[in-house]
mmCIF file of N, CA and C in Angstrom:
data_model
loop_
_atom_site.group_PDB
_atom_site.id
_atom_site.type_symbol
_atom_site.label_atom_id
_atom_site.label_comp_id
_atom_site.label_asym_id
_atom_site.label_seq_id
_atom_site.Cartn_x
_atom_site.Cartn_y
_atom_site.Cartn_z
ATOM 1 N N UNK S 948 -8.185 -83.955 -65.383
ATOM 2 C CA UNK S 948 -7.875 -83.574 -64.002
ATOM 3 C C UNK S 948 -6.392 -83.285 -63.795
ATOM 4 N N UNK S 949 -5.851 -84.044 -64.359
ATOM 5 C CA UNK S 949 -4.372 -83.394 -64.403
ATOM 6 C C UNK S 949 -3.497 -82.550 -64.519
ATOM 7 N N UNK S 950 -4.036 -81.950 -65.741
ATOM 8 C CA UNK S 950 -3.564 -80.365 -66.648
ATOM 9 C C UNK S 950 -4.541 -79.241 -65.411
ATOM 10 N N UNK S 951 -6.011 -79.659 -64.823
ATOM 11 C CA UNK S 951 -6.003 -78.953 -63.838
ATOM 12 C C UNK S 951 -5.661 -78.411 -62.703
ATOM 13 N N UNK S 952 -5.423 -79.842 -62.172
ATOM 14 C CA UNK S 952 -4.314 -79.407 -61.056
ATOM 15 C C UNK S 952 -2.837 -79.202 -61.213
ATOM 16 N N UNK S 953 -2.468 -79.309 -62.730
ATOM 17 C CA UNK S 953 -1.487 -78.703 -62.913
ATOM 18 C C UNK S 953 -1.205 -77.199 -62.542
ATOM 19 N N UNK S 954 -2.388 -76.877 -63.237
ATOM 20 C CA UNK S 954 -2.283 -75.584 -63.807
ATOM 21 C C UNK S 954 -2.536 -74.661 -62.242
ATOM 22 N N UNK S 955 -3.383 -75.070 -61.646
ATOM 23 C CA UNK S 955 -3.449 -74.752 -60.255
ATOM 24 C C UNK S 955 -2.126 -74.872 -59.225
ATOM 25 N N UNK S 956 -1.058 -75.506 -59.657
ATOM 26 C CA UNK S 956 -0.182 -75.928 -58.387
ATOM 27 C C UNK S 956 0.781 -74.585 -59.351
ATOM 28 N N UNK S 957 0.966 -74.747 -60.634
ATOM 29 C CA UNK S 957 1.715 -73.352 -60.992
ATOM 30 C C UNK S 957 1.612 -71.949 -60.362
ATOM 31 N N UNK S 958 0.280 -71.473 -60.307
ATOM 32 C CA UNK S 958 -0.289 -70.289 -59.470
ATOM 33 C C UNK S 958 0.679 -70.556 -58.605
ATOM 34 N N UNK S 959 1.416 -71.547 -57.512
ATOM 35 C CA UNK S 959 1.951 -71.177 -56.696
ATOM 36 C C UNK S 959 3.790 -71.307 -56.671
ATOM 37 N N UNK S 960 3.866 -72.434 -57.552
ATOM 38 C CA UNK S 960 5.202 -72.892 -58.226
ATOM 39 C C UNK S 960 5.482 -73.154 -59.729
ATOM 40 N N UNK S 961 6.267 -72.291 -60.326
ATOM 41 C CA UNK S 961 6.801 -72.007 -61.437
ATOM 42 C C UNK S 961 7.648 -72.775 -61.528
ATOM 43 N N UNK S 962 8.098 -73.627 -60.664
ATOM 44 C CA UNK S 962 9.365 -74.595 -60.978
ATOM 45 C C UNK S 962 9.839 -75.405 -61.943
ATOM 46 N N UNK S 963 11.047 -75.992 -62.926
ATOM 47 C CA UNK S 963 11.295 -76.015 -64.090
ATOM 48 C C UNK S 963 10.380 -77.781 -64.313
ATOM 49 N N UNK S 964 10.267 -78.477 -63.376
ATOM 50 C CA UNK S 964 9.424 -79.293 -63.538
ATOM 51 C C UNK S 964 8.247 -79.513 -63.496
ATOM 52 N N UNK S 965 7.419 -78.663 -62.841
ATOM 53 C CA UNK S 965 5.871 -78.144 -63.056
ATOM 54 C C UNK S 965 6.080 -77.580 -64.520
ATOM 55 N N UNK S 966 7.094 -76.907 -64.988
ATOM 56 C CA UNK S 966 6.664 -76.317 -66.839
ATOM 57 C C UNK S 966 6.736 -77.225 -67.509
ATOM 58 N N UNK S 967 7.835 -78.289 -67.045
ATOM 59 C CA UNK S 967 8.195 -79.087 -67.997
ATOM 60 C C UNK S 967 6.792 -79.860 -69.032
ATOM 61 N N UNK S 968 6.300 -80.570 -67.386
ATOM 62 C CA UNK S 968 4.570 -81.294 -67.263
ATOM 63 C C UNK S 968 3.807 -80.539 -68.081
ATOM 64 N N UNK S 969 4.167 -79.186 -67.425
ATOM 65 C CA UNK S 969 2.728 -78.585 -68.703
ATOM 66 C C UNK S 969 3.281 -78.445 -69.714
ATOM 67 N N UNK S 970 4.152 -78.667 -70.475
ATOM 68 C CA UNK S 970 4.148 -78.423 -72.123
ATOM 69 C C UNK S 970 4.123 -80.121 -72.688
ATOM 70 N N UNK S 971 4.349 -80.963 -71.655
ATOM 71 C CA UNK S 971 4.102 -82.411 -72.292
ATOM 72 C C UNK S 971 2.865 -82.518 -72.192
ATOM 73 N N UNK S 972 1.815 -82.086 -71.310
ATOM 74 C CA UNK S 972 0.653 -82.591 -70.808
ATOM 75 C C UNK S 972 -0.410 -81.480 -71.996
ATOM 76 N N UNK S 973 0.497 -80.204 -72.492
ATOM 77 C CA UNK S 973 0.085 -79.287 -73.731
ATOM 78 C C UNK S 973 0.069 -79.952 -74.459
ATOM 79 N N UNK S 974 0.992 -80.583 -75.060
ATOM 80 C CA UNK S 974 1.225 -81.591 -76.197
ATOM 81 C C UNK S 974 0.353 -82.266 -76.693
ATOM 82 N N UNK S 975 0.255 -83.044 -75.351
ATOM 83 C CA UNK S 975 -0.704 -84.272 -75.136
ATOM 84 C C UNK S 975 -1.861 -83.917 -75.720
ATOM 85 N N UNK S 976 -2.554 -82.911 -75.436
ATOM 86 C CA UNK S 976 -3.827 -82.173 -75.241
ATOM 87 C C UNK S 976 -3.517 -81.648 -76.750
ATOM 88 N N UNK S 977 -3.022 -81.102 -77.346
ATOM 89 C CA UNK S 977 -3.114 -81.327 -79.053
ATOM 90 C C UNK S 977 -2.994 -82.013 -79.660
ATOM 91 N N UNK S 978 -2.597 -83.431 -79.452
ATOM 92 C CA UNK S 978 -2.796 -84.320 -80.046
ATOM 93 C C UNK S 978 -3.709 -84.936 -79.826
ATOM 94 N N UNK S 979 -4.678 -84.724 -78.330
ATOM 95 C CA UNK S 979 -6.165 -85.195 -78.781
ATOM 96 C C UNK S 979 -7.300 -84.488 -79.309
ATOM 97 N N UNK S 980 -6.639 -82.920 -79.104
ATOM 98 C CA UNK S 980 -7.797 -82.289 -79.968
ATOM 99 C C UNK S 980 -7.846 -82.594 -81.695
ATOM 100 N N UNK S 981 -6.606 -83.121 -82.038
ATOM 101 C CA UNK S 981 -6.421 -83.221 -83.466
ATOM 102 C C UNK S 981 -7.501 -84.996 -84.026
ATOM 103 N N UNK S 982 -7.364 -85.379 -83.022
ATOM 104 C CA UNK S 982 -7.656 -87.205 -82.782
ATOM 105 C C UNK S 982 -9.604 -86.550 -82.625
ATOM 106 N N UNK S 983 -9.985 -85.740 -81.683
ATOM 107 C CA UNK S 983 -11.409 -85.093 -81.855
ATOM 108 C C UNK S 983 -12.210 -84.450 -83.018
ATOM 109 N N UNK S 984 -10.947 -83.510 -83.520
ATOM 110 C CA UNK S 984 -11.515 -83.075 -85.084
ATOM 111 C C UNK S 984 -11.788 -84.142 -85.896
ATOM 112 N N UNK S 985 -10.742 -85.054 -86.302
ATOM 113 C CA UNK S 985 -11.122 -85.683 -87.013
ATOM 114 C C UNK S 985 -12.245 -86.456 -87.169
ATOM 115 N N UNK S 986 -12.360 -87.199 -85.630
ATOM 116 C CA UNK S 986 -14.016 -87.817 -85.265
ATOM 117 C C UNK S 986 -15.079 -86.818 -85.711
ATOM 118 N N UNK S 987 -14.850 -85.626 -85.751
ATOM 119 C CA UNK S 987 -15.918 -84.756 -85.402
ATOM 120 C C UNK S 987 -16.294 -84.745 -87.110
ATOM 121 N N UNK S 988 -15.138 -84.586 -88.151
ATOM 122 C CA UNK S 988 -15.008 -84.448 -89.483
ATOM 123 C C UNK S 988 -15.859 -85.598 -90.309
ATOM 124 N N UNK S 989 -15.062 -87.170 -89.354
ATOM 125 C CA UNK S 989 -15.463 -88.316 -90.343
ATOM 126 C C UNK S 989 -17.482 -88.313 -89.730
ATOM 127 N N UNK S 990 -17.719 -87.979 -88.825
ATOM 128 C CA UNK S 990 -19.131 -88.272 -87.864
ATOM 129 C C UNK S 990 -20.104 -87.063 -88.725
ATOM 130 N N UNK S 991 -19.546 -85.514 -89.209
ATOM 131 C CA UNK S 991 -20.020 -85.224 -90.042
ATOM 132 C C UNK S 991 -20.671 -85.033 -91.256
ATOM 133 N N UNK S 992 -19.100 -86.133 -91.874
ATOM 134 C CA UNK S 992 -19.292 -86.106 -93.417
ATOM 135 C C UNK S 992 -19.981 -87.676 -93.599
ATOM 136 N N UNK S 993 -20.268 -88.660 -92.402
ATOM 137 C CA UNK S 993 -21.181 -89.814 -92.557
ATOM 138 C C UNK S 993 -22.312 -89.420 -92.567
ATOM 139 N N UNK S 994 -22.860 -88.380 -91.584
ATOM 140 C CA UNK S 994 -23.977 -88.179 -91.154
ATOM 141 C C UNK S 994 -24.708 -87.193 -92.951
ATOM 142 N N UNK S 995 -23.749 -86.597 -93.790
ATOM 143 C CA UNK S 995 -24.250 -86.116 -94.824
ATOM 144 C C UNK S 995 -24.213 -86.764 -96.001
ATOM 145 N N UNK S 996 -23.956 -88.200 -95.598
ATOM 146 C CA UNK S 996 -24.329 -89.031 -96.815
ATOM 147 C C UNK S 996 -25.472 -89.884 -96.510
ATOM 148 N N UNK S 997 -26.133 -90.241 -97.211
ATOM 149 C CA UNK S 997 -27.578 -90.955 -96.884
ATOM 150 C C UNK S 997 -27.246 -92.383 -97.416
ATOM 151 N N UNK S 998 -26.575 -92.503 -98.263
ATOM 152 C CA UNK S 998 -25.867 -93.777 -98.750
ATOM 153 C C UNK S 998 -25.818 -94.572 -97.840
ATOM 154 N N UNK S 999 -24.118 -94.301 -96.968
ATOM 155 C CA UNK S 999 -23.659 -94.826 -95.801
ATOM 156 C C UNK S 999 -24.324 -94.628 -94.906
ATOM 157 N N UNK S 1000 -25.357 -94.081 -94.683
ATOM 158 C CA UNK S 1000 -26.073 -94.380 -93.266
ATOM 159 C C UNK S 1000 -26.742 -95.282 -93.368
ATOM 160 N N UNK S 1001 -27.416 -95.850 -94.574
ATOM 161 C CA UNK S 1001 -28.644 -96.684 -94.882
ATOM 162 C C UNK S 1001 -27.632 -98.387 -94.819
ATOM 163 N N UNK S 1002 -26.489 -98.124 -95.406
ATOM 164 C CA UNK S 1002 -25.515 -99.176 -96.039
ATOM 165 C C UNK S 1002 -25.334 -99.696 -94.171
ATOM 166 N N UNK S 1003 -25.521 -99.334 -93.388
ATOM 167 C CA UNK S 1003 -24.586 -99.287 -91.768
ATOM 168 C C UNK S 1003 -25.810 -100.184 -90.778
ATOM 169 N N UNK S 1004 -27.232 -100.101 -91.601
ATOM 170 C CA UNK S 1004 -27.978 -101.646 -91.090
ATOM 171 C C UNK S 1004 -27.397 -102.967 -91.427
ATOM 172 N N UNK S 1005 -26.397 -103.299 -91.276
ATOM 173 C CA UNK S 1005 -25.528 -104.544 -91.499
ATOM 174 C C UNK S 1005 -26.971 -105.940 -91.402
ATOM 175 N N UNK S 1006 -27.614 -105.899 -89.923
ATOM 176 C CA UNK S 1006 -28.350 -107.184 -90.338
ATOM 177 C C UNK S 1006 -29.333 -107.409 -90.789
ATOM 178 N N UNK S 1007 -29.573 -106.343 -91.731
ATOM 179 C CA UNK S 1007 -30.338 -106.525 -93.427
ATOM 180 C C UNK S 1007 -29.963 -106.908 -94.625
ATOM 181 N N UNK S 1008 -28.666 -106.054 -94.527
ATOM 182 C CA UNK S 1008 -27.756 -105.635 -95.371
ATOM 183 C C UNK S 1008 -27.178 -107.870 -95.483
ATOM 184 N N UNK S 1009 -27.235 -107.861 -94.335
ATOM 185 C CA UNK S 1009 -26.699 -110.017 -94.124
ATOM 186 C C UNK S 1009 -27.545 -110.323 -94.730
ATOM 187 N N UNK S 1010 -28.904 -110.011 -94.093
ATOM 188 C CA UNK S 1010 -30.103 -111.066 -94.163
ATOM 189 C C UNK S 1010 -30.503 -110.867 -96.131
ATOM 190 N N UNK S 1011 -29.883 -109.710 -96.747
ATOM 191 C CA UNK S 1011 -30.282 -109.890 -98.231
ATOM 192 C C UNK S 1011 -31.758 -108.097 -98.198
ATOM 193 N N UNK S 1012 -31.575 -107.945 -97.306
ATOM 194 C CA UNK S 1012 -32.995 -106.491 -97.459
ATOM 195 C C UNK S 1012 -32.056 -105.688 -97.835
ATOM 196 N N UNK S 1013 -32.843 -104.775 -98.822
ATOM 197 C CA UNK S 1013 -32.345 -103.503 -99.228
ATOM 198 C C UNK S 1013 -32.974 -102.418 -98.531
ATOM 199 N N UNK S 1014 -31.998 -102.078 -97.765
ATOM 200 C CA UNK S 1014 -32.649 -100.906 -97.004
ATOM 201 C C UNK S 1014 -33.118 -99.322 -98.029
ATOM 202 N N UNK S 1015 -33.775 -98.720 -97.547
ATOM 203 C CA UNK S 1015 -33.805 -97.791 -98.160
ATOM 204 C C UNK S 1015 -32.633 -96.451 -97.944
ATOM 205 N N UNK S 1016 -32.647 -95.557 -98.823
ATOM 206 C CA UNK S 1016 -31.556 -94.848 -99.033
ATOM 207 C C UNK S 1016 -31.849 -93.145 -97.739
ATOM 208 N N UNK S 1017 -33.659 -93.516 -97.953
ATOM 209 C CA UNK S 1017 -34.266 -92.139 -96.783
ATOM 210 C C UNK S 1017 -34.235 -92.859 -95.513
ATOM 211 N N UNK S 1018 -34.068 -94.232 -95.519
ATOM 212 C CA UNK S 1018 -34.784 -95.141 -94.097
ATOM 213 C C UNK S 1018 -33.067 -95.221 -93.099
ATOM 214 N N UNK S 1019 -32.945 -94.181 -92.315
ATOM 215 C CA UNK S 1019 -32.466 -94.412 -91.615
ATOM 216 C C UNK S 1019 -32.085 -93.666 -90.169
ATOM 217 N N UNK S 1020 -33.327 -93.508 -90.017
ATOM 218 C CA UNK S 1020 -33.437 -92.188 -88.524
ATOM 219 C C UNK S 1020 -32.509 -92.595 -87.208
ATOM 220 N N UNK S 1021 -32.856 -94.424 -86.880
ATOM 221 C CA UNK S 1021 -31.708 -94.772 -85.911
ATOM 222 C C UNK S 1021 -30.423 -94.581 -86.267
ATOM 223 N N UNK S 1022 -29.955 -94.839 -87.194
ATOM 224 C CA UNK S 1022 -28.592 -94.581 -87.555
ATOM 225 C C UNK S 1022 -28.479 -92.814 -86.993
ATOM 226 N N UNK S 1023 -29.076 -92.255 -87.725
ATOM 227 C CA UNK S 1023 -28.819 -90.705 -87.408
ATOM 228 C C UNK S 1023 -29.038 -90.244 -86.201
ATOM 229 N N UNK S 1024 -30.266 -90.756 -85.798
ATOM 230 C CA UNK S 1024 -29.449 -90.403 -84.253
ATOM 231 C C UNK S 1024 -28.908 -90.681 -83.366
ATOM 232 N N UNK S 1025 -28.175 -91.864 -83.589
ATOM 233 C CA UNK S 1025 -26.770 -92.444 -83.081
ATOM 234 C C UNK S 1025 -26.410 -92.159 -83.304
ATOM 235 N N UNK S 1026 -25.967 -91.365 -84.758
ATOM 236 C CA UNK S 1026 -24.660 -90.557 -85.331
ATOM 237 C C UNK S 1026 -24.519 -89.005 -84.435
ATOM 238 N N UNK S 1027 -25.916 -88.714 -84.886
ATOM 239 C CA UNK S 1027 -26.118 -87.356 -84.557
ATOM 240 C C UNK S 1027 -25.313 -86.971 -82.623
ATOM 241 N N UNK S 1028 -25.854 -88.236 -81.535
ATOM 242 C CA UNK S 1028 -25.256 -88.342 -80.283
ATOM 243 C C UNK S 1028 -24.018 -88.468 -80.308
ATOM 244 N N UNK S 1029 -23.663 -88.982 -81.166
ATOM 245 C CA UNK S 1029 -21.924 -89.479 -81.436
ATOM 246 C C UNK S 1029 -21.633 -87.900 -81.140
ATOM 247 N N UNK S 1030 -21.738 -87.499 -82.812
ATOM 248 C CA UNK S 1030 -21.370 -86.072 -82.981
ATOM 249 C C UNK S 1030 -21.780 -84.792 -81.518
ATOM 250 N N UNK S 1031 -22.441 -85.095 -81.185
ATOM 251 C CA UNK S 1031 -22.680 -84.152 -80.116
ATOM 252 C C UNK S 1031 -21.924 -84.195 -78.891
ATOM 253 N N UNK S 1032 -21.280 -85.425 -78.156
ATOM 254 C CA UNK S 1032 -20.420 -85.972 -77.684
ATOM 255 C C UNK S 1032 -19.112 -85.717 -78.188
ATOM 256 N N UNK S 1033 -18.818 -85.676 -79.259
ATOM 257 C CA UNK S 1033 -17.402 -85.444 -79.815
ATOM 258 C C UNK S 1033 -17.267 -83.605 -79.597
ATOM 259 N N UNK S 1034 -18.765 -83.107 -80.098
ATOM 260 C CA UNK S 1034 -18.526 -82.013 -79.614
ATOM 261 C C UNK S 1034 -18.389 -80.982 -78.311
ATOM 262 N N UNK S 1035 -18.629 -82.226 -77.559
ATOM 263 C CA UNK S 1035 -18.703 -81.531 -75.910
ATOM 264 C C UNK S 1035 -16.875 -81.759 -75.871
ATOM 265 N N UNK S 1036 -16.420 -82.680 -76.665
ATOM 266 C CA UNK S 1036 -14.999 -83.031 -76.083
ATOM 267 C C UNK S 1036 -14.200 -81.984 -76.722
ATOM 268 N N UNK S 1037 -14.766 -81.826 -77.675
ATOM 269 C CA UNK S 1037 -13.996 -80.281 -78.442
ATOM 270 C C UNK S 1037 -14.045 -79.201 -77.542
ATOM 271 N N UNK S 1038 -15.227 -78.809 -77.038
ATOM 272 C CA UNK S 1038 -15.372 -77.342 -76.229
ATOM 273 C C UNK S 1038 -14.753 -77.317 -74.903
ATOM 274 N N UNK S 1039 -14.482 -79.110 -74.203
ATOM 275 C CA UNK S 1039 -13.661 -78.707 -73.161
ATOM 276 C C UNK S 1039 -11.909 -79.135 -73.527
ATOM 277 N N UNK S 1040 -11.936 -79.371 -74.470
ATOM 278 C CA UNK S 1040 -10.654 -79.798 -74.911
ATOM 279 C C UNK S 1040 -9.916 -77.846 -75.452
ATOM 280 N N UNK S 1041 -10.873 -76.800 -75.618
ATOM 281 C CA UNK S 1041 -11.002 -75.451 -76.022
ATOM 282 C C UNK S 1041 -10.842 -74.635 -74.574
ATOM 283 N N UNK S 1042 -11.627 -75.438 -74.041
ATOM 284 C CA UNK S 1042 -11.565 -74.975 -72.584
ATOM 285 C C UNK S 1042 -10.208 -74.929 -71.344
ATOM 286 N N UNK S 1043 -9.570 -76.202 -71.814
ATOM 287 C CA UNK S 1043 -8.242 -76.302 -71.450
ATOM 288 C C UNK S 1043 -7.033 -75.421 -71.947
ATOM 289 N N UNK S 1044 -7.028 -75.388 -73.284
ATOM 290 C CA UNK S 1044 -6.052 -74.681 -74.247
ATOM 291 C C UNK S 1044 -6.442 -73.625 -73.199
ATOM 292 N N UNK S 1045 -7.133 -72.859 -73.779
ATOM 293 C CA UNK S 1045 -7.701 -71.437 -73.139
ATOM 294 C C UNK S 1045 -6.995 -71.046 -71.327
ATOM 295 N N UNK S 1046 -7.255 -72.139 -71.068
ATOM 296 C CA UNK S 1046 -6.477 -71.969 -69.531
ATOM 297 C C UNK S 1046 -4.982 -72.109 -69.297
ATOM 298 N N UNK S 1047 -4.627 -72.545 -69.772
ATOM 299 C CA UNK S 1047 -3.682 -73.745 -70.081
ATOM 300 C C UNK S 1047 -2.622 -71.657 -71.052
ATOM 301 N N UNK S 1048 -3.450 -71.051 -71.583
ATOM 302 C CA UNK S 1048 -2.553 -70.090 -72.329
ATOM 303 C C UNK S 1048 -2.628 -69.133 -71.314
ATOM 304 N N UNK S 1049 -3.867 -68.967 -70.761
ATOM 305 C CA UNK S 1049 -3.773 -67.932 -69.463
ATOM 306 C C UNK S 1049 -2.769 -68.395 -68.482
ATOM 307 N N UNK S 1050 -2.504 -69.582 -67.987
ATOM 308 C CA UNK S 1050 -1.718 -69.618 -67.244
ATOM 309 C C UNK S 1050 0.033 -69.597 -67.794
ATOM 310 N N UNK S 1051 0.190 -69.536 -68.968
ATOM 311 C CA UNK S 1051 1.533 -69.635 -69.535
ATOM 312 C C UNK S 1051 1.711 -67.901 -69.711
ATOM 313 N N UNK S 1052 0.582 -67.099 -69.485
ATOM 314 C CA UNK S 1052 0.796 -65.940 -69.372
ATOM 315 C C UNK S 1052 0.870 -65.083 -68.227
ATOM 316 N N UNK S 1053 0.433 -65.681 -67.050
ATOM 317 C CA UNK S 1053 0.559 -65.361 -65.668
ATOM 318 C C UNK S 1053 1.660 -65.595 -65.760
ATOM 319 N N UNK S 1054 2.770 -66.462 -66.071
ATOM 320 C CA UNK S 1054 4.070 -67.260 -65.560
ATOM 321 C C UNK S 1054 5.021 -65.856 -66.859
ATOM 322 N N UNK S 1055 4.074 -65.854 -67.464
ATOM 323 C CA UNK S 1055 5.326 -64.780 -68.332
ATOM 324 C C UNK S 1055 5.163 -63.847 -67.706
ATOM 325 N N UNK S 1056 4.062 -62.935 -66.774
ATOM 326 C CA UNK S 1056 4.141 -61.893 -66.462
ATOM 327 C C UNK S 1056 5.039 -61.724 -65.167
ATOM 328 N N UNK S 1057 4.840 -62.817 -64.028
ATOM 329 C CA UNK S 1057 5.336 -62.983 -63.269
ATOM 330 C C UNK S 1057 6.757 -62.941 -63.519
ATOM 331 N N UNK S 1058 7.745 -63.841 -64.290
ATOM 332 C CA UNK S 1058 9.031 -64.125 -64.649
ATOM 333 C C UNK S 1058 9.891 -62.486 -65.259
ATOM 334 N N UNK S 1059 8.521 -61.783 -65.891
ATOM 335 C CA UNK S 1059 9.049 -60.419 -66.499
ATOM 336 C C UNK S 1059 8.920 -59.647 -65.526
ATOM 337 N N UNK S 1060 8.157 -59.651 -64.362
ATOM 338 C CA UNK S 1060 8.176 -59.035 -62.712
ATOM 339 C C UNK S 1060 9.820 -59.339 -61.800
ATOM 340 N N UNK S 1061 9.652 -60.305 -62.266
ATOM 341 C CA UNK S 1061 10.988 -60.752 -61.191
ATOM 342 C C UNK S 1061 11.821 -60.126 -61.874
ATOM 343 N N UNK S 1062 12.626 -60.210 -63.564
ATOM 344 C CA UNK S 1062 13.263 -59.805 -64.228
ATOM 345 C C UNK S 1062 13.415 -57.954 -63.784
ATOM 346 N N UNK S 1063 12.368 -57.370 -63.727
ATOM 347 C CA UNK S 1063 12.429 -56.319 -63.741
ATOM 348 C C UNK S 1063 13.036 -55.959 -62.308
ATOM 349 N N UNK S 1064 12.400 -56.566 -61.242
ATOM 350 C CA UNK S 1064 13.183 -56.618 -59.644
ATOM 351 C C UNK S 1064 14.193 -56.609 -59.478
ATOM 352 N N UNK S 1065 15.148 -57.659 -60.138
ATOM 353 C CA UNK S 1065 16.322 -57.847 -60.579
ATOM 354 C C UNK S 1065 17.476 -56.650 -60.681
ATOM 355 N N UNK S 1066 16.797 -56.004 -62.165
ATOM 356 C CA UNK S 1066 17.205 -55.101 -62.714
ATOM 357 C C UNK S 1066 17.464 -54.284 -62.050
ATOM 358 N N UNK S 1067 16.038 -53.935 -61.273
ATOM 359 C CA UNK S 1067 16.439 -52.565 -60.272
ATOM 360 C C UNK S 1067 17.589 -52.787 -58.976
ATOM 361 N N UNK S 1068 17.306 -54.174 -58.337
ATOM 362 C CA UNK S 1068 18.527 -54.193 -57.596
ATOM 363 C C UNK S 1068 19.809 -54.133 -58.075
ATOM 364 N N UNK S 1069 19.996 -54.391 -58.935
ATOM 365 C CA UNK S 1069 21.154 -54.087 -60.019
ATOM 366 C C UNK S 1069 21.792 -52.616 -60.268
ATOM 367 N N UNK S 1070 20.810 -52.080 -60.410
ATOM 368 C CA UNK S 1070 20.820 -50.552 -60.894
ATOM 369 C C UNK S 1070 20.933 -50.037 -60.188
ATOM 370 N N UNK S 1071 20.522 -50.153 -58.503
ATOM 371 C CA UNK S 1071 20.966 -49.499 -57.129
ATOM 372 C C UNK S 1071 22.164 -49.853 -56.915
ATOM 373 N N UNK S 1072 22.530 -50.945 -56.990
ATOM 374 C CA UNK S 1072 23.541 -51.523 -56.525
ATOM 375 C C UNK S 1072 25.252 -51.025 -57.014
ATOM 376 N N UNK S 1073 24.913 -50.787 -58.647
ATOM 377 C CA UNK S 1073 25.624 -49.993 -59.511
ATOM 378 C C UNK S 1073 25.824 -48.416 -59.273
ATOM 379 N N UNK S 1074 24.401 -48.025 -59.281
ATOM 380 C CA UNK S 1074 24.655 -46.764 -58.388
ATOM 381 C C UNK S 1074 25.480 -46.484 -57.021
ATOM 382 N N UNK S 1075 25.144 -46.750 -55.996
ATOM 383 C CA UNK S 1075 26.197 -47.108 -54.828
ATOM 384 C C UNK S 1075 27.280 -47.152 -55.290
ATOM 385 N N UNK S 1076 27.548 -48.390 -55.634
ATOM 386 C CA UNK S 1076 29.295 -48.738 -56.396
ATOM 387 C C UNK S 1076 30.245 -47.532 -57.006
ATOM 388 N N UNK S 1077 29.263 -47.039 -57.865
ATOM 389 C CA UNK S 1077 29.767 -45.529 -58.348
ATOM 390 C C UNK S 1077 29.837 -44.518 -57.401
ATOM 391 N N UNK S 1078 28.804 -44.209 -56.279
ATOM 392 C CA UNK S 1078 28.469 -43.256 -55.702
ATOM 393 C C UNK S 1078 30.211 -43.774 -54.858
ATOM 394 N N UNK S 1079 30.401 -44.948 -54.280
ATOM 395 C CA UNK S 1079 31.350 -45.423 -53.059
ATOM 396 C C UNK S 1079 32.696 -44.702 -53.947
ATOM 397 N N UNK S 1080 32.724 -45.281 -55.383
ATOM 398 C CA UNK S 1080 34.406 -45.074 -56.036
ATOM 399 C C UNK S 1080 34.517 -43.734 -56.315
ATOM 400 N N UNK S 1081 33.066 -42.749 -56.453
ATOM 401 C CA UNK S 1081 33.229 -41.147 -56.165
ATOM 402 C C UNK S 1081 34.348 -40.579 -55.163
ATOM 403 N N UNK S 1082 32.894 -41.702 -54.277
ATOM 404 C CA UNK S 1082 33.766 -40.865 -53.208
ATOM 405 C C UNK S 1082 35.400 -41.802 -52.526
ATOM 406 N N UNK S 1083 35.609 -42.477 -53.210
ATOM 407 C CA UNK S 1083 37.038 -42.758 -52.005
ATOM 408 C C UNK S 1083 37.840 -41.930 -53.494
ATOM 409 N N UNK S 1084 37.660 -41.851 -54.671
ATOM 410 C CA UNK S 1084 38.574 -40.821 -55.438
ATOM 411 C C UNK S 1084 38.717 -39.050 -55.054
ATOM 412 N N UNK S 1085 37.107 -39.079 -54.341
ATOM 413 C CA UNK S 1085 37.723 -37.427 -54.040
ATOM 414 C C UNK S 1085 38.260 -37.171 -52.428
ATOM 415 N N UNK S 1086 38.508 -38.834 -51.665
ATOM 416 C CA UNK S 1086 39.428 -38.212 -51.152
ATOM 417 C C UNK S 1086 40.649 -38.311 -51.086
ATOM 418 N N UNK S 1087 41.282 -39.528 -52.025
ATOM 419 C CA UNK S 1087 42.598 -39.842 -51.860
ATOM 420 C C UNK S 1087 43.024 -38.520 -52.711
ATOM 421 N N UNK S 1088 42.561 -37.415 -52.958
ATOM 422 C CA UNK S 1088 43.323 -36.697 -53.819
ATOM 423 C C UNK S 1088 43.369 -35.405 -53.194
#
């Protein structure tokens, strides 16, 4: 909710402390997508070993039972929910970036708008200046 209404209060203020927020609150937000992959990596590469899924009935594994190496459907689909969950956090954690770059590109277009405004008042302004020292040279002479 934060980076949202961040990103929403920019639309109206570009100010150097609204950017500031969003490139810490950017930050932030890659360092949990990096903290998500990995869940998403280790929840994968458990779920494709049959070993460790079977090994993860601990109170068999106490009590002395050897579980079997195919016997373990609860595990998997606890894993499997895990993983599906990690992956909803990926797609809105994708979902943010994604906004989060659109809006760092509104703010560039805008900033290269003003820049250009600038310019032109500049360039009139220069003009005049020249047009004024034209003319007070052709008449002191």
């Amino acid at each position: 909710p934060e980076i949202t209404d961040l990103l929403e209060q920019l639309v109206v203020d570009q100010s150097a402390p609204n950017l500031l927020s969003l490139k810490i609150l950017s930050d932030k937000l890659s360092a949990f997508e990096a903290d998500v992959s990995e869940a998403q990596s280790a929840l994968t590469a458990l779920l494709n070993n049959d070993e460790d899924m079977a090994q993860m009935y601990i109170t068999n594994t106490r009590n002395g039972l050897q579980q079997a190496v195919n016997d373990h459907i609860e595990i998997e689909t606890l894993l499997e929910s895990f993983l599906y969950q990690v992956t909803e956090l990926d797609n809105r954690v994708q979902q943010l970036k994604n906004r989060i770059r659109n809006s760092e590109e509104y703010i560039r277009i805008h900033f290269d708008s003003q820049r250009n405004r600038m310019m032109r008042i500049n360039l009139v302004v220069t003009i005049a200046s020249l047009a004024m020292g034209t003319g007070a040279l052709g008449k002191s002479q």
